Amino acid sequence: MTAAVFSIGTEITRGEIDNTNAAWLSEELTRIGLLVAEIAAVPDDRTLILASLERLGRDHEAVVCTGGLGPTTDDITSECVAAVLGVPLERDDVSFETIRARMERFGRTMAPSNAKQADFPQGATILPNPHGTAPGFSVRVGRAHMYFMPGVPAEMKPMFHDYVAPAARALVRDAAFQIRLRTFGMPESTVNDRLAGIEAEHGVTIGYRAHFPEIEVKVLKRSVDLPTAEAGARSAANEVRSRLGDAVFGEGETTLPAAVGALLRERKLSFGTSESCTGGLVAELMTEHAGASDFFKGAVVSYANSAKSDLLGVEPALIQAKGAVSSEVARAMAEGARRALAVDIALSLTGVAGPGGGTAEKPVGLVHFAVATPKETIDRNVLFPGTRRYIRRLSAYAGLSLVRRVLLG
Amino acid sequence: MTAAVFSIGTEITRGEIDNTNAAWLSEELTRIGLLVAEIAAVPDDRTLILASLERLGRDHEAVVCTGGLGPTTDDITSECVAAVLGVPLERDDVSFETIRARMERFGRTMAPSNAKQADFPQGATILPNPHGTAPGFSVRVGRAHMYFMPGVPAEMKPMFHDYVAPAARALVRDAAFQIRLRTFGMPESTVNDRLAGIEAEHGVTIGYRAHFPEIEVKVLKRSVDLPTAEAGARSAANEVRSRLGDAVFGEGETTLPAAVGALLRERKLSFGTSESCTGGLVAELMTEHAGASDFFKGAVVSYANSAKSDLLGVEPALIQAKGAVSSEVARAMAEGARRALAVDIALSLTGVAGPGGGTAEKPVGLVHFAVATPKETIDRNVLFPGTRRYIRRLSAYAGLSLVRRVLLG
């Protein structure tokens, strides 16, 4: 029982967009319990599309396709499917009326090019699209159940969840349950070593996904029914948690900044940052989700030394004596931010993000950070590897990780 | 003459990583002048790899492959290629010694698993890898020239440029030259309409690539030789520039924040921001590249109203009377940032990023921004569509675009 993910679109084969649909669908199908044995993409070319559809229909039991359902002349997926099946295209009146009404609602009149989006291979099952004009459809090609969806992620994802996922689940004999644990601060090879043996002991599959610099650990359990699968996944996930210790900061979609935000909200503490090398990145991460104003008051990005002194009250003599990248200045920045922003807890970061500006004593990648609380100020420093972008992101996460540990005591 | 991009790795077919290599290689091959007729990926599975190699060797003239060259037992690309060709694997002594010396330099001893990275299908041409342990190789399979490279982008990209690109170019009869123009502020459909006819008039191909919220316009000219192709591309690119006006802000890798930074540096002007809804995003974008300290002094992220008053001197009575999201507060924030950061030019942003917090008068997506200069303060407001993430990014770019227009007069 194998599955394939198939994308149609010249914008993909010319490399004009990253095919994020393919990764998303592969992950979802794997979670359902299908083996994705192939990912394929072809341009908007009739010959190439026909050849791929025939081949995929021979090689797999389930094929999930995106793209080529739009109104333009490039969009030829439906006619290619009809040609492979040797059936005509037929207008679906309900879809036609839905498209017409949708366009009217947005103040547009329906062109013949939109009308074609209501044409489907004879015998196809139509998959409604409440988020756009192009409905999807499913047909049998060869031995494969094939599902055709629009390429726009915001239209494709709900259609997948509402229609394709239940159908795909029905193809799999056993049930599957997955738990996603989010980690930071432990290299993937160490995580891997620490989790050795859990797959065999618990009969689960452990997978990884990098959301740099976080690593997500996915624990997948398949069993005869869903309650058994869920119980098995929970038991294995507990084992993972105990082996990884406080590198695990959350589950599912919870990022490290969101986990820190939740702790601050729960404890009714206000928070702010003073940032040099990260240039505002921590503030941006902390305000990514709505409701951040419950705990986040503001930040001072003190990129120039004058801003460190004028806005945070860091003594110019201290910067002169110790250098802007030093534990003393990091501490003074954190304490200055607590005062200037009138917050309970402040995080500061100052470092050499590179690629230039490093010295033997203070090399590229050296970052000092400090957390000031009403009770004390704690500082740390780390030498990060990698490019400027990596160093900045790692610094931001390391700083937030220190805030999390301070909050947890 | 068609090409395929082929990726080997279970992490791809399980959706654990985005296959950014495929998009990058497709773009590079298209630029060289090859038609990428297929992108494919399979898991680390011998049967599936063999079947794909045979098929790709029948269907294409050039196949560029990544992945499966590492030291672990999953990495079976070389042995699969040898099996398809019916030849043995042979140890390459030069590669072996290079790997050994590299590992020694990093203080590690060579394991048998690393030794296998020096084994290649008999008759293969070896592609050296100065950035990692796994060399690549090229062979002929069926009618295709196949190039095998490591999956790590930092190792693959230089290997492609040094060895694969020249070989691929030799397969194409004509020369190609591409110019990439970066735009912001015009929807893709408008860009598309404005450029109608240029492809036919100038004999070029026009492609797009979204780097949200920027749109890159790629002008590709193919001709008998490089100077002719370059001249043709330049002439068409000039026509594109004149039709798109000041929506075009740069060429190649130059992002809008980098273009603004270059203008500030050139004019020896210092810059800072005060940000509310964007939470530090503009500061982060302006400090993304090294050398930002030439023009960027700092930012005040005044998320809470108290920070707007305490750090920027915005009168609490003004916030009370007009609301934090208003042209008056935006102007006061920009002027306050000029003073507090002691900069020549300051940008402020205050808006409703959503998804909550909107009212009939001030809906989600409404953003006020202002630019304060020594001469004057200019303000604008825009109602942006989309999610919180989109609204924040669009706001940051719209603000920087206003700074750019102010600098250009």
XYZ file of C-alpha atoms in Angstrom, chain A residues 12-20 22-24 26-28 30 35-43 48 52 55 60 205-210 218 276-285 287-293 296-304 306-307 310-311 340-342 354-356 388-389 392, chain B residues 12-20 22-24 26-28 30 35-43 48 52 55 60 205-210 218 276-285 287-293 296-304 306-307 310-311 340-342 354-356 388-389 392:
150
model
C 7.468 24.428 -9.529
C 9.689 22.847 -12.199
C 11.203 26.251 -12.959
C 11.974 26.659 -9.238
C 9.857 29.815 -8.941
C 8.220 28.640 -5.726
C 9.215 26.162 -3.034
C 6.838 23.211 -3.226
C 5.785 23.384 0.417
C 4.548 18.368 -1.154
C 6.252 18.350 2.258
C 2.999 19.181 4.035
C 3.833 13.892 2.754
C 3.828 14.604 6.466
C 0.024 14.313 6.693
C 2.708 9.568 6.791
C 3.957 4.983 2.966
C 4.770 7.882 0.644
C 6.932 6.083 -1.918
C 7.269 8.966 -4.362
C 6.958 12.714 -4.669
C 6.710 13.995 -8.230
C 6.221 17.279 -10.050
C 5.825 18.142 -13.729
C 5.259 21.375 -15.663
C 4.167 14.997 -19.365
C 2.824 10.728 -15.100
C 2.482 5.710 -14.368
C 0.457 3.351 -6.207
C 8.058 5.258 14.888
C 10.114 8.270 15.944
C 10.597 11.009 13.367
C 12.172 14.448 13.425
C 11.401 17.769 11.840
C 13.681 20.776 12.080
C 7.296 13.014 16.393
C 22.162 44.424 20.226
C 23.316 41.580 17.918
C 19.792 40.176 17.482
C 18.517 43.552 16.293
C 14.947 43.128 17.562
C 14.502 39.452 16.684
C 13.515 38.402 20.220
C 10.900 41.168 20.402
C 9.559 40.117 17.017
C 9.347 36.457 18.092
C 4.942 39.444 19.485
C 4.325 36.952 16.697
C 1.072 35.758 18.233
C -1.935 37.845 19.185
C -2.333 38.637 22.862
C 1.362 39.377 23.404
C 0.412 42.691 25.019
C 5.232 42.023 26.431
C 5.773 45.746 27.040
C 8.549 46.607 24.627
C 12.187 46.456 23.628
C 15.166 48.698 23.182
C 17.288 47.701 20.194
C 20.524 49.349 21.231
C 22.595 48.648 18.160
C 24.861 51.672 18.631
C 25.123 55.578 22.271
C 21.691 53.910 22.395
C 21.113 57.031 26.301
C 18.187 54.615 26.562
C 13.409 51.797 31.088
C 10.538 49.507 30.104
C 9.195 49.189 33.675
C 29.647 38.371 12.093
C 30.774 37.641 9.505
C 33.237 40.484 10.268
C 25.180 35.520 10.831
C 21.578 34.417 10.379
C 21.255 35.596 15.521
C 11.771 14.118 2.265
C 9.013 11.590 1.528
C 7.949 11.687 5.172
C 7.734 15.474 4.960
C 10.336 16.015 7.692
C 12.171 18.677 5.707
C 11.167 21.005 2.890
C 12.999 19.933 -0.240
C 14.532 23.339 -0.925
C 14.763 20.741 -5.653
C 13.531 24.314 -6.098
C 17.064 25.700 -6.074
C 15.273 23.643 -10.859
C 15.850 27.381 -10.895
C 19.560 26.958 -11.709
C 16.210 26.632 -15.994
C 13.784 22.307 -19.552
C 13.140 20.684 -16.169
C 10.434 18.204 -17.142
C 10.226 16.399 -13.823
C 11.075 16.707 -10.147
C 11.064 13.425 -8.235
C 11.820 12.173 -4.747
C 11.869 8.682 -3.252
C 12.694 7.268 0.208
C 12.294 2.389 -5.415
C 13.494 5.588 -10.572
C 13.137 5.367 -15.660
C 15.796 12.568 -19.791
C 11.215 34.539 -21.096
C 9.817 36.410 -18.102
C 9.447 34.469 -14.857
C 8.468 35.382 -11.324
C 9.542 34.320 -7.885
C 7.820 35.418 -4.728
C 13.385 37.257 -13.948
C 4.420 48.911 17.785
C 2.514 46.365 15.641
C 5.661 45.107 13.877
C 7.304 44.349 17.246
C 10.896 44.916 16.076
C 10.619 43.336 12.631
C 11.883 46.426 10.778
C 14.918 46.666 13.077
C 15.593 42.976 12.547
C 15.355 43.340 8.750
C 20.333 44.515 10.779
C 20.155 41.251 8.821
C 23.352 42.015 6.924
C 26.772 42.808 8.362
C 27.778 46.465 8.315
C 24.352 47.717 9.448
C 26.035 49.711 12.204
C 21.420 51.743 11.928
C 21.562 53.069 15.505
C 18.663 51.332 17.194
C 14.958 50.937 17.741
C 12.357 51.385 20.407
C 9.722 48.662 20.313
C 6.956 50.484 22.142
C 4.397 47.717 22.358
C 2.753 49.084 25.491
C 3.619 53.348 28.608
C 6.726 52.622 26.488
C 8.316 56.879 28.662
C 10.831 56.212 25.876
C 15.636 59.325 21.598
C 17.947 57.493 19.178
C 19.676 60.689 17.967
C -4.988 41.159 14.499
C -6.540 38.712 14.480
C -8.392 40.359 17.415
C -1.247 38.689 11.412
C 2.032 37.468 9.939
C 3.232 42.625 10.030
